[in-house]
PDB file of C-alpha atoms in Angstrom:
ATOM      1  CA  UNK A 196      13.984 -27.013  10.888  1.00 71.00           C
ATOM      2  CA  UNK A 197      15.630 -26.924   7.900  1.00 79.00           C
ATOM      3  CA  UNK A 198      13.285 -24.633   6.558  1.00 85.00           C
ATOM      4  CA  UNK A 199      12.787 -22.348   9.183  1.00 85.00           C
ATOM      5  CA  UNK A 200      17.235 -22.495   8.916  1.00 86.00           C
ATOM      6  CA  UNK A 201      16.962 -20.672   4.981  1.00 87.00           C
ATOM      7  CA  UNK A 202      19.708 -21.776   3.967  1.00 84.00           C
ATOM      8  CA  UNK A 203      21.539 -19.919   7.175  1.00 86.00           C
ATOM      9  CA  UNK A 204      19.874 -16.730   5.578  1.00 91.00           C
ATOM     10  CA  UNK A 205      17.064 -17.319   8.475  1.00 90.00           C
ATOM     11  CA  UNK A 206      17.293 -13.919  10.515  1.00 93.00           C
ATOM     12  CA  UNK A 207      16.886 -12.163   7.310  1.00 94.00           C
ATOM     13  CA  UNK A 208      14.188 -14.100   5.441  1.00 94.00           C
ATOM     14  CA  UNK A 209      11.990 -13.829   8.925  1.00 95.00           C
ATOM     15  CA  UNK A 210      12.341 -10.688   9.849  1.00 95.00           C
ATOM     16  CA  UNK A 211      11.432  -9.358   6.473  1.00 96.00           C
ATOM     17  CA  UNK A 212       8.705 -11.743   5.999  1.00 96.00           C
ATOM     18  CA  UNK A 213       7.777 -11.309  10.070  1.00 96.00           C
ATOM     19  CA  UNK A 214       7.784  -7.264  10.208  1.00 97.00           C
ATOM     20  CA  UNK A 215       5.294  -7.460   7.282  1.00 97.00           C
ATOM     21  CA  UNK A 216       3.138  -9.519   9.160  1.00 97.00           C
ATOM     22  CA  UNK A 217       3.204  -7.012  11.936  1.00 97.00           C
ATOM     23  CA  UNK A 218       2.619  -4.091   9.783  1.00 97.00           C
ATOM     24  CA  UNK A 219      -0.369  -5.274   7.711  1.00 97.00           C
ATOM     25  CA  UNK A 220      -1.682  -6.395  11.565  1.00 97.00           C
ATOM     26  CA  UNK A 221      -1.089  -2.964  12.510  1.00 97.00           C
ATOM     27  CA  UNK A 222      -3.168  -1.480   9.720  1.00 97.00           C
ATOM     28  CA  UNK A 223      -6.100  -3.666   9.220  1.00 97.00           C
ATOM     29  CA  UNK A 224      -6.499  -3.324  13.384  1.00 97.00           C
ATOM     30  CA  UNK A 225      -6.220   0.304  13.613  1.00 96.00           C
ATOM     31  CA  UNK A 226      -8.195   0.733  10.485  1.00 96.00           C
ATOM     32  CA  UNK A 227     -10.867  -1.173  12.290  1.00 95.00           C
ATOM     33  CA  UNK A 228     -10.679   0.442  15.324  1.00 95.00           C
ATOM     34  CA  UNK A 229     -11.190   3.505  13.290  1.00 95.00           C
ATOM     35  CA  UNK A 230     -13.976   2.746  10.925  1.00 94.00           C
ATOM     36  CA  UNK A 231     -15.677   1.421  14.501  1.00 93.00           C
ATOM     37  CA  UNK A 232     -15.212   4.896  16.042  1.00 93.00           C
ATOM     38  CA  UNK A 233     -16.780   7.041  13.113  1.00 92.00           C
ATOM     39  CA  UNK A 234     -19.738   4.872  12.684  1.00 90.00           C
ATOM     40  CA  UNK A 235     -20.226   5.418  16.377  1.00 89.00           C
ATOM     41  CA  UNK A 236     -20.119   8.820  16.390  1.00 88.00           C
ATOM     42  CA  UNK A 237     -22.057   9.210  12.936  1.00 87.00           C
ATOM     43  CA  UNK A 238     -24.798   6.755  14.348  1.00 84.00           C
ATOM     44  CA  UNK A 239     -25.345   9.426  17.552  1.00 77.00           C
ATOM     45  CA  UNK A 240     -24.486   7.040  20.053  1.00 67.00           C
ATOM     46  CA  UNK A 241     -22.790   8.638  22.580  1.00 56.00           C
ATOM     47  CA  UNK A 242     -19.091   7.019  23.080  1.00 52.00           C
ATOM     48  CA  UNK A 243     -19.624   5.772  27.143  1.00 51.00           C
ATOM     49  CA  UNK A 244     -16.200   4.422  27.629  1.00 48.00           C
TER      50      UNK A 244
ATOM     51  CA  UNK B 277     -26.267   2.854 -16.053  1.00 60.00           C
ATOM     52  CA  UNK B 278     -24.801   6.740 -14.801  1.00 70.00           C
ATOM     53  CA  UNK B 279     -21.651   5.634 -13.263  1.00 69.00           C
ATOM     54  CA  UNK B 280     -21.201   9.873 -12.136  1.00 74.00           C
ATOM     55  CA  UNK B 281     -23.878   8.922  -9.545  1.00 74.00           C
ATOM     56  CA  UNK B 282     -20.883   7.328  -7.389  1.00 76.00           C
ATOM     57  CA  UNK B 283     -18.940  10.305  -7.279  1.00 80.00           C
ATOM     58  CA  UNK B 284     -21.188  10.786  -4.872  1.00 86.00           C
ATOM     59  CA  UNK B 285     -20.155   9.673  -1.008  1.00 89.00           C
ATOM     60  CA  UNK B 286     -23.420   8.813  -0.524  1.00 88.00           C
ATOM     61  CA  UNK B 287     -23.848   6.260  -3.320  1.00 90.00           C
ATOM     62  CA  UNK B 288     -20.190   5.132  -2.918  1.00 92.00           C
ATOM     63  CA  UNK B 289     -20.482   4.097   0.584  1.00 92.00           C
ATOM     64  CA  UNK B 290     -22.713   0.732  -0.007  1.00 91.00           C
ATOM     65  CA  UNK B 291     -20.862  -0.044  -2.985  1.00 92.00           C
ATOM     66  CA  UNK B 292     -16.953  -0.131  -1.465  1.00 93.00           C
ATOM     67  CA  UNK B 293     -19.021  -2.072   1.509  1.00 92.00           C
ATOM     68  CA  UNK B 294     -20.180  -4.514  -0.938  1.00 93.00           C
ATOM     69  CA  UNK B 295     -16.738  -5.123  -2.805  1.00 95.00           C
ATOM     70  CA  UNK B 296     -14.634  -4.812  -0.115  1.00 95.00           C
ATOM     71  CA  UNK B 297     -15.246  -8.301   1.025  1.00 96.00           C
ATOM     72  CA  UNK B 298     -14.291  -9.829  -2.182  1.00 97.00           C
ATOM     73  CA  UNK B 299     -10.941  -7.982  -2.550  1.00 98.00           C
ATOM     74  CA  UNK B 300      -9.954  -8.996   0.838  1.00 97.00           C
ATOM     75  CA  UNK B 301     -10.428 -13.301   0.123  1.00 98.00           C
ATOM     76  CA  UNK B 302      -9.145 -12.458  -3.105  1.00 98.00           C
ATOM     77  CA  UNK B 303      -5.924 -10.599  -1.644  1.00 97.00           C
ATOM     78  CA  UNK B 304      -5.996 -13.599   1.565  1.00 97.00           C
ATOM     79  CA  UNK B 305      -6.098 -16.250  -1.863  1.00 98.00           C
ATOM     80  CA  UNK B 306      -3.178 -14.765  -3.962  1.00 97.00           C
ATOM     81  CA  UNK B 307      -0.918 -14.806  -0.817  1.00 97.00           C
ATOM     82  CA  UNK B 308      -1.368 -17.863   0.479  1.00 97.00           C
ATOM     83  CA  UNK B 309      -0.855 -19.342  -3.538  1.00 97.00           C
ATOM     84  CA  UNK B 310       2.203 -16.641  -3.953  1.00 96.00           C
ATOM     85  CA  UNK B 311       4.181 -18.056  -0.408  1.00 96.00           C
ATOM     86  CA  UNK B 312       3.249 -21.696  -1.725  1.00 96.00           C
ATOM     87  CA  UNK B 313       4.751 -20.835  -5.114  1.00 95.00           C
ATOM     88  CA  UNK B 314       7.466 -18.758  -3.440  1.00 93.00           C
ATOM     89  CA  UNK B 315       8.532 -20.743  -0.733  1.00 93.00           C
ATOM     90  CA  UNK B 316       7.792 -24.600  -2.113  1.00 93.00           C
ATOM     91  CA  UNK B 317       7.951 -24.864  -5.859  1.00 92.00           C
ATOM     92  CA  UNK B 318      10.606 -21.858  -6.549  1.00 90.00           C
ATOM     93  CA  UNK B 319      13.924 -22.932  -6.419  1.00 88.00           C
ATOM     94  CA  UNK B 320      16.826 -21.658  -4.609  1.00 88.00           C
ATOM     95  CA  UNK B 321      19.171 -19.096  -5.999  1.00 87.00           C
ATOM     96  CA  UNK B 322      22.247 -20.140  -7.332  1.00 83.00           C
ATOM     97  CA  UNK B 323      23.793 -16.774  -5.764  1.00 84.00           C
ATOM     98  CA  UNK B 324      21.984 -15.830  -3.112  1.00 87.00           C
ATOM     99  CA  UNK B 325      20.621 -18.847  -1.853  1.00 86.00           C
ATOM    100  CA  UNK B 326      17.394 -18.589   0.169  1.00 90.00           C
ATOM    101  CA  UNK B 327      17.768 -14.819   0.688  1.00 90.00           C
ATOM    102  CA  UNK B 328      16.546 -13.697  -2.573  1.00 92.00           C
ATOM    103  CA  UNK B 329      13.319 -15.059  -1.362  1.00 94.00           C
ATOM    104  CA  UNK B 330      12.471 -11.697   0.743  1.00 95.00           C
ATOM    105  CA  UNK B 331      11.781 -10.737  -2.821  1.00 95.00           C
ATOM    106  CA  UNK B 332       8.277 -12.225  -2.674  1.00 96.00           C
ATOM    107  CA  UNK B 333       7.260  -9.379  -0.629  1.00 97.00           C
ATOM    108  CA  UNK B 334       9.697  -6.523  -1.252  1.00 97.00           C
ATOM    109  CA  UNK B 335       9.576  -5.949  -4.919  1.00 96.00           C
ATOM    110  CA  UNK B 336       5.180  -6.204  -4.906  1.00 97.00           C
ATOM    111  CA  UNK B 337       5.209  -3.629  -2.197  1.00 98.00           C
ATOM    112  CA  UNK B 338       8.242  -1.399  -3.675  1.00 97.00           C
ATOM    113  CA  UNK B 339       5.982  -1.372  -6.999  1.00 97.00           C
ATOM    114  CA  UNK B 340       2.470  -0.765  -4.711  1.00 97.00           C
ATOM    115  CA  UNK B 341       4.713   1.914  -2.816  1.00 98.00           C
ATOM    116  CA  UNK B 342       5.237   3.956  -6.522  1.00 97.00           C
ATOM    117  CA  UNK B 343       1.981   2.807  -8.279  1.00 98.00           C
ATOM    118  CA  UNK B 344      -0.293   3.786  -5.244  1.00 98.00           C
ATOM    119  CA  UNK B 345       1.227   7.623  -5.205  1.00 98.00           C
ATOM    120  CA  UNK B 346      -0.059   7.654  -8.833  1.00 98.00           C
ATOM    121  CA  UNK B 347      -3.462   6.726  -8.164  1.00 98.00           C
ATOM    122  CA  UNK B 348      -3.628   8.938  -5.363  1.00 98.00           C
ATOM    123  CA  UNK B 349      -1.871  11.572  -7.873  1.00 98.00           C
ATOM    124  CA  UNK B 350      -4.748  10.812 -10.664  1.00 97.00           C
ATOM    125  CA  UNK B 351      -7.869  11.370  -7.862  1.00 97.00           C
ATOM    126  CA  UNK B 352      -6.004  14.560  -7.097  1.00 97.00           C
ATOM    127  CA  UNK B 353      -5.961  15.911 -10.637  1.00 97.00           C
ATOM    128  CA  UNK B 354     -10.000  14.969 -10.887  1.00 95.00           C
ATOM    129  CA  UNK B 355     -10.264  16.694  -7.477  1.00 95.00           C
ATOM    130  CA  UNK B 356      -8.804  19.551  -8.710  1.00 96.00           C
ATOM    131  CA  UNK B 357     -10.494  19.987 -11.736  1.00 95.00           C
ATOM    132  CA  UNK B 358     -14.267  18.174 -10.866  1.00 92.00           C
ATOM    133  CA  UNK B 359     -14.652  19.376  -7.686  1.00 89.00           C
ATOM    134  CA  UNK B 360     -15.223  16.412  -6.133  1.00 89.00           C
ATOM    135  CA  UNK B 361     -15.171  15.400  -2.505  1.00 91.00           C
ATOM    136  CA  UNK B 362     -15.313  11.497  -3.152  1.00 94.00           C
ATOM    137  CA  UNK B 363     -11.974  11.723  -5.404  1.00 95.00           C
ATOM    138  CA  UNK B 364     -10.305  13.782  -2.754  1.00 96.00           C
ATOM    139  CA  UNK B 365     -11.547  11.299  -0.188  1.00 96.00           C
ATOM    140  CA  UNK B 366      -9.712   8.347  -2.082  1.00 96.00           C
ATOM    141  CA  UNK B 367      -6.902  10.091  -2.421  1.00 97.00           C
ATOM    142  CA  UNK B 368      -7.119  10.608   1.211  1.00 97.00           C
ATOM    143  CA  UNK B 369      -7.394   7.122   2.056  1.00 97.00           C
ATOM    144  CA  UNK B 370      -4.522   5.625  -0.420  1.00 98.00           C
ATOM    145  CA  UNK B 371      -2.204   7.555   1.793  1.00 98.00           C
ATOM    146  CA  UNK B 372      -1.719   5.276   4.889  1.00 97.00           C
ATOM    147  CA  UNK B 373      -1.669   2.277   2.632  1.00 97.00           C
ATOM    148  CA  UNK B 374       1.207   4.125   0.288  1.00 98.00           C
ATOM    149  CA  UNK B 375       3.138   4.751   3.099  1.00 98.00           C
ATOM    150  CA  UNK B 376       3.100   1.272   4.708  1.00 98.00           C
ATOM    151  CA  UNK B 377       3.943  -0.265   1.579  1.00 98.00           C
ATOM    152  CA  UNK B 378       6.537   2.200   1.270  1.00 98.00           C
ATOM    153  CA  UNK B 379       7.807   1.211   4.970  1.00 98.00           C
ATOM    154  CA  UNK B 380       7.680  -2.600   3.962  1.00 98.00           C
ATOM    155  CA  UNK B 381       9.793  -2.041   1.033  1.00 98.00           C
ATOM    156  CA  UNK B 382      12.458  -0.428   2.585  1.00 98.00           C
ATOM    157  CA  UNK B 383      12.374  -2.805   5.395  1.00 98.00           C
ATOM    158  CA  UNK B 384      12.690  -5.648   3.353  1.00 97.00           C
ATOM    159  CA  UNK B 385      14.986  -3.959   1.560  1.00 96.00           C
ATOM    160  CA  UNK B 386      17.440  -3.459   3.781  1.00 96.00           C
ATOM    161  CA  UNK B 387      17.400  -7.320   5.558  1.00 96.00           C
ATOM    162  CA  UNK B 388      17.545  -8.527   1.874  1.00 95.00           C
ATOM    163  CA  UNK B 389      21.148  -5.411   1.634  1.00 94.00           C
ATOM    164  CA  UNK B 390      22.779  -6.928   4.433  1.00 94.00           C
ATOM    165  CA  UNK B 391      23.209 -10.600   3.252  1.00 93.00           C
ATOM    166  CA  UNK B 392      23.502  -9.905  -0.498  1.00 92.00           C
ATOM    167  CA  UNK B 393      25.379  -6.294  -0.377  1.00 92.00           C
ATOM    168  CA  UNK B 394      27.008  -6.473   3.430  1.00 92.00           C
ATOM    169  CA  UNK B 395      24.705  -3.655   4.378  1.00 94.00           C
ATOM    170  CA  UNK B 396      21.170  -2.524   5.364  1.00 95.00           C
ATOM    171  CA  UNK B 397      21.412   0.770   4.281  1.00 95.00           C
ATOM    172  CA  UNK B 398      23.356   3.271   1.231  1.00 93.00           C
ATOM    173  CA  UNK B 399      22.354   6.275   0.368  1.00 95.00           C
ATOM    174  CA  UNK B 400      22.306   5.298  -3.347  1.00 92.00           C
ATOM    175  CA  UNK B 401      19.711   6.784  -5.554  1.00 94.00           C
ATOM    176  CA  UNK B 402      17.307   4.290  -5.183  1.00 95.00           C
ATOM    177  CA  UNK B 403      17.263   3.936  -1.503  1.00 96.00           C
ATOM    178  CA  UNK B 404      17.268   7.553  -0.853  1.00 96.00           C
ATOM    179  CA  UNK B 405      14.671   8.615  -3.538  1.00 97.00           C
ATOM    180  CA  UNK B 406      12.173   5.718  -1.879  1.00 97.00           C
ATOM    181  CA  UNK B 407      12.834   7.245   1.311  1.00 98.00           C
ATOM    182  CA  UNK B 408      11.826  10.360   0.301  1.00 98.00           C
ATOM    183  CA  UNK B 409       8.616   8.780  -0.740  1.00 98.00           C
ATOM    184  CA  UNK B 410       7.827   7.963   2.726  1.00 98.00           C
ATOM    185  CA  UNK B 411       8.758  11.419   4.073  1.00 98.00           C
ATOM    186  CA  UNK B 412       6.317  12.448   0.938  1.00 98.00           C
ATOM    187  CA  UNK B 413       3.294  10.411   2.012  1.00 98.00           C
ATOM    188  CA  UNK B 414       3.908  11.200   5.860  1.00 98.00           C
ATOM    189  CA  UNK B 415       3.775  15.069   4.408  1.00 98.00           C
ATOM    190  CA  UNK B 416       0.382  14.615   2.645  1.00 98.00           C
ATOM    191  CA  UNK B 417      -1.069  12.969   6.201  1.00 98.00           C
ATOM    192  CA  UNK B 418       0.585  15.536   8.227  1.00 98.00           C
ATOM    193  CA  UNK B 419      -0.631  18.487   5.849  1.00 98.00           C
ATOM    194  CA  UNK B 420      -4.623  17.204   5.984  1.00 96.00           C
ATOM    195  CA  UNK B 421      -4.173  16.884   9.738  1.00 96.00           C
ATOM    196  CA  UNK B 422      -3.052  20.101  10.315  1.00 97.00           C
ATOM    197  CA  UNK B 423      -6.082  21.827   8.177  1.00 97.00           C
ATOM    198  CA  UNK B 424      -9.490  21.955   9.985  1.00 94.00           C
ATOM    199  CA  UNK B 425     -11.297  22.822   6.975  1.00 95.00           C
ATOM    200  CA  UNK B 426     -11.744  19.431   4.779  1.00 93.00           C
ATOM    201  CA  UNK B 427     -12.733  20.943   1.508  1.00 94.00           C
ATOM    202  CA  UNK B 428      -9.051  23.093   2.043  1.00 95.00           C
ATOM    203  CA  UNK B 429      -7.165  20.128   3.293  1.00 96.00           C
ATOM    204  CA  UNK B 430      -8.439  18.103  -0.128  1.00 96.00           C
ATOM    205  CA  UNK B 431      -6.923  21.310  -2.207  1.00 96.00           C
ATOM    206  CA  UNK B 432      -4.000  21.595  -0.506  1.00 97.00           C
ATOM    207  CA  UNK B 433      -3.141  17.966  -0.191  1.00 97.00           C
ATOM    208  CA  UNK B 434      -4.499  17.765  -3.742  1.00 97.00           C
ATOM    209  CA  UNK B 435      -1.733  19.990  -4.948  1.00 97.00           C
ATOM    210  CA  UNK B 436       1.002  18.289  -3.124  1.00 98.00           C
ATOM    211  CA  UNK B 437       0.605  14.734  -4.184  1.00 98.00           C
ATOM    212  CA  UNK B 438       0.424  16.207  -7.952  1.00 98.00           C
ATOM    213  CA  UNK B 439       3.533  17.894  -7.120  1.00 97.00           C
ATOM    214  CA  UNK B 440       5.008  14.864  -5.242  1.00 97.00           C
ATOM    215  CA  UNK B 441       4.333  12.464  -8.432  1.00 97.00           C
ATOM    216  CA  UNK B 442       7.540  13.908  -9.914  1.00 97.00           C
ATOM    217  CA  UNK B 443       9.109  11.614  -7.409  1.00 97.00           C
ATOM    218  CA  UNK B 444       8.096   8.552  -8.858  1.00 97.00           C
ATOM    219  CA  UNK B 445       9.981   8.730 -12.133  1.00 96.00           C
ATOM    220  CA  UNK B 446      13.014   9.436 -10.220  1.00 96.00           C
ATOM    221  CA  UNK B 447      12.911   6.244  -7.733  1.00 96.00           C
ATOM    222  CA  UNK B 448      11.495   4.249 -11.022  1.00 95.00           C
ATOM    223  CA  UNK B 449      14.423   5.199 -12.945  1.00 94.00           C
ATOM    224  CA  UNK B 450      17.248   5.774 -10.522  1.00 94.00           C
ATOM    225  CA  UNK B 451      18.907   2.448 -11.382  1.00 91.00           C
ATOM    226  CA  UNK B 452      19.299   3.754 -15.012  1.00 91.00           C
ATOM    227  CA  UNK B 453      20.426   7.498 -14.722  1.00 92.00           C
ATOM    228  CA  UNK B 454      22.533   6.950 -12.002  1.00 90.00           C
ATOM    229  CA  UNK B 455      25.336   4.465 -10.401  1.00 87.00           C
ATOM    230  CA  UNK B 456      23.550   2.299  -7.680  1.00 87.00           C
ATOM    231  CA  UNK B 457      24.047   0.057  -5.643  1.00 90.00           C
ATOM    232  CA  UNK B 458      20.654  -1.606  -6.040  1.00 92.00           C
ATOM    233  CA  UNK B 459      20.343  -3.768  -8.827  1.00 87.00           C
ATOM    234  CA  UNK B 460      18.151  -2.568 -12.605  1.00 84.00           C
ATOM    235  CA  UNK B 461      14.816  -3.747 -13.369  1.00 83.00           C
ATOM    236  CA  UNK B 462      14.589  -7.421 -13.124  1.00 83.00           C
ATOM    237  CA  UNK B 463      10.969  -7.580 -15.127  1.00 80.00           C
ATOM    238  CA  UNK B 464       9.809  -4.461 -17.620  1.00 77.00           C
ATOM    239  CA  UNK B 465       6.998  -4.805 -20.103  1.00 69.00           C
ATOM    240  CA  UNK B 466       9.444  -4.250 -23.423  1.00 73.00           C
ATOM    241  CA  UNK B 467      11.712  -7.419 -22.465  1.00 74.00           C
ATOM    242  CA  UNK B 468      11.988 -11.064 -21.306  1.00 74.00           C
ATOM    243  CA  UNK B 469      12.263 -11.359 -17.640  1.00 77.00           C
ATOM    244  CA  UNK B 470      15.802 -12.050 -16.598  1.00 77.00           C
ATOM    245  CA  UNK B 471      14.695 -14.475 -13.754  1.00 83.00           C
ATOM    246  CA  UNK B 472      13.497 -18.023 -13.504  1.00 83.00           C
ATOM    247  CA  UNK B 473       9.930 -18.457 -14.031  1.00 89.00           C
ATOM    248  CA  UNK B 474       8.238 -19.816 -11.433  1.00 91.00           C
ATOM    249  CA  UNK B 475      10.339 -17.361  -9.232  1.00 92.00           C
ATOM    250  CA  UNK B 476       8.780 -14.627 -11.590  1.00 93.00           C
ATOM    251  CA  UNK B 477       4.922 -15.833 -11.601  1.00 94.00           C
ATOM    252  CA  UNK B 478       5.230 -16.269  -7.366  1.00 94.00           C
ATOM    253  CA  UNK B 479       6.028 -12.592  -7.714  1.00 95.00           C
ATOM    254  CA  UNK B 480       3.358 -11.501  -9.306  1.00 96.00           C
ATOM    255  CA  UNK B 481       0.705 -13.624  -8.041  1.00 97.00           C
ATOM    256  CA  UNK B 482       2.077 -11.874  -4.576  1.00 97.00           C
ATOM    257  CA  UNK B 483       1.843  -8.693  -6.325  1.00 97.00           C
ATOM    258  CA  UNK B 484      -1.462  -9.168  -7.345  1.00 97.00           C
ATOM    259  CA  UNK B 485      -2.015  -9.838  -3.451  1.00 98.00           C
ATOM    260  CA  UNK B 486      -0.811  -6.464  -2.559  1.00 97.00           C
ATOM    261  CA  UNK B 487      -3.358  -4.744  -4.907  1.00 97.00           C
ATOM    262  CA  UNK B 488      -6.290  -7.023  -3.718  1.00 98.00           C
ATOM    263  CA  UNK B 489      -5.021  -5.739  -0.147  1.00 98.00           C
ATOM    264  CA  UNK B 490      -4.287  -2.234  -0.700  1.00 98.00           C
ATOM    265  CA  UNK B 491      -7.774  -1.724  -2.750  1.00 98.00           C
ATOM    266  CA  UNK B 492      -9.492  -3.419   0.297  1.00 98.00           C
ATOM    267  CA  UNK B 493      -7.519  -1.330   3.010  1.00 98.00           C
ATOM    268  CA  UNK B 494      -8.789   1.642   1.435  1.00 97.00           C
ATOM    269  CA  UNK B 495     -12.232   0.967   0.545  1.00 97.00           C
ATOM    270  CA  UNK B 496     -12.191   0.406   4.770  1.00 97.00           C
ATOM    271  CA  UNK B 497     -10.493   3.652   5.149  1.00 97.00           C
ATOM    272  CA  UNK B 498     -12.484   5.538   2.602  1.00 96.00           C
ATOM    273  CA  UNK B 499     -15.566   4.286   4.585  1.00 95.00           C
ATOM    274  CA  UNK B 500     -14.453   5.645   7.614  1.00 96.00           C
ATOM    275  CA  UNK B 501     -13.648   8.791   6.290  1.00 96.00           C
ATOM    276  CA  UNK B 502     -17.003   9.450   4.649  1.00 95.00           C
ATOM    277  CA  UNK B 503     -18.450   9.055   7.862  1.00 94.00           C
ATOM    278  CA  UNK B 504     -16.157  10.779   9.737  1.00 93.00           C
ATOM    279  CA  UNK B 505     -17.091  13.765   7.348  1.00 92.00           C
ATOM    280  CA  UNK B 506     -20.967  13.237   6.377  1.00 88.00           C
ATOM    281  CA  UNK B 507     -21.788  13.153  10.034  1.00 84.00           C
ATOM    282  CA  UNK B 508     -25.254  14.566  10.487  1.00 78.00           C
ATOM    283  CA  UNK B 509     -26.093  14.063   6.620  1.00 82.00           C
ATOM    284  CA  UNK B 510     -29.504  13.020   6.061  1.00 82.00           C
ATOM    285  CA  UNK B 511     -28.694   9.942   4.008  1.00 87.00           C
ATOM    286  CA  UNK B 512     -26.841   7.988   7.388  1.00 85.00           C
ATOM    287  CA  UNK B 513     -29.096   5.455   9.020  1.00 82.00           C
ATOM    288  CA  UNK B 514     -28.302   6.529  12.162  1.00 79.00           C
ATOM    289  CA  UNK B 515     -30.258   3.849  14.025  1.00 78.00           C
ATOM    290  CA  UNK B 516     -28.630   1.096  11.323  1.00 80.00           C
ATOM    291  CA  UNK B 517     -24.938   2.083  12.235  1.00 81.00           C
ATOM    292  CA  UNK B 518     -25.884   1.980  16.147  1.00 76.00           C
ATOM    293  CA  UNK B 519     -27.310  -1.543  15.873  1.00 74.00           C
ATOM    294  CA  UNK B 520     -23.885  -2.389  14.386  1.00 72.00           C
ATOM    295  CA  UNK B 521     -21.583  -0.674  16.789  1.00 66.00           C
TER     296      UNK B 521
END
């Protein structure tokens, strides 16, 4: 607990440390969703959903 | 060995597949050593306390933020001058990863303002020339979306980010020409490091995990991109890429 507390600086450290999480989760899972998409539609496949 | 032969998409393609997986462990690696070395063996601030410790992440992706603009700038220039789509392409693909690590430094940024300075935000030099950075790299992806024509996007995107780069030395320098309320360089190349250093080397083991990252990221995106615009070329195995999908 007392790390998770920071030092009281908690709410800071986490939600720096926590919104980068989010955003690199972001990009690597819309970059895969994309790179998914064009190989689809390079391979000829046509998209059924 | 003709290393011209991967200016072509074609020949590229295998080769970022190939790599990619090794930046990726290799960024997963230097993170999970940088928070260890961050967040265990570096001790606390005598000033700040524990909050100095958002700088971990905020000054590798503030430096990724500027450095990646000039690597997108440099591709430019050779697609400019060469003629080449691949250079365009990587420029291309550099700018969703510039402007996230643009967004993370100014979000880190400003929850590492409010305990040190009492605020998120100023509109000091430094702040305000990195947010024009992101307004910067959302104008080069807004630009190529609004162009049908690739090989005119690539120019005219091309011509931006060159013109964009004079940006950089501003943000880099800000600290220096004018009064700020962000702190100067910490760590420059012509003097000692004015921090402790195993808070120093967890900094730049994380910074070396935000170039592992960002050179995966884009090896990704410039995959996607060459087949979003090779579709139809001969030298796609078709039948391959639907086995996969």
């Amino acid at each position: 607990m007392q790390f998770l507390d920071m030092g009281n600086y908690g709410f800071y450290v986490w939600t720096a440390y926590g919104v980068t999480a989010l955003a690199i989760a972001v990009e690597v899972l819309s970059l895969r969703a994309r790179l998914r998409a064009a190989a689809r539609a390079a391979s000829g496949v046509e998209d059924t959903r | 060995m003709n290393l011209y032969r991967f200016a072509s998409p074609a020949a590229f393609y295998p080769v970022a597949g190939f790599w990619m997986p090794w930046f990726a462990i290799a960024a997963a690696v230097c993170t999970v050593v940088g928070l260890y070395i961050g967040f265990v063996v570096a001790p606390t601030d005598f000033q700040q306390g524990q909050a100095y410790r958002i700088i971990f992440i905020h000054v590798p992706s503030a430096w990724m933020s500027m450095f990646i603009w000039l690597v997108m700038a440099f591709w430019s220039l050779l697609a400019l001058s060469m003629n080449t789509r691949l250079s365009a392409m990587m420029a291309q693909a550099l700018a969703p990863s510039g402007a996230w690590m643009t967004f993370i430094a100014l979000w880190t940024g400003a929850f590492w303002g409010r305990p040190t300075w009492g605020t998120y935000w100023a509109w000091d030099a430094r702040m305000t020339s990195e947010l024009i950075l992101l307004f910067l790299y959302f104008g080069v992806i807004a630009l190529r979306n609004a162009i049908d024509d690739p090989r005119r996007a690539d120019r005219a995107c091309s011509v931006l980010i060159l013109v964009g780069a004079v940006n950089i030395p501003i943000i880099y320098f800000s600290v220096q020409w004018w009064n700020t309320l962000h702190q100067g360089a910490s760590v420059s190349l012509t003097a000692a490091p004015t921090m402790a250093a195993t808070m120093l080397a967890g900094m730049l083991v994380m910074s070396l995990a935000a170039w592992f990252y960002t050179i995966a990221v884009a090896l990704v995106r410039v995959r996607a991109i060459i087949l979003e615009r090779e579709q139809g070329a001969a030298w796609i195995d078709a039948p391959d890429l639907a086995r996969r999908t």
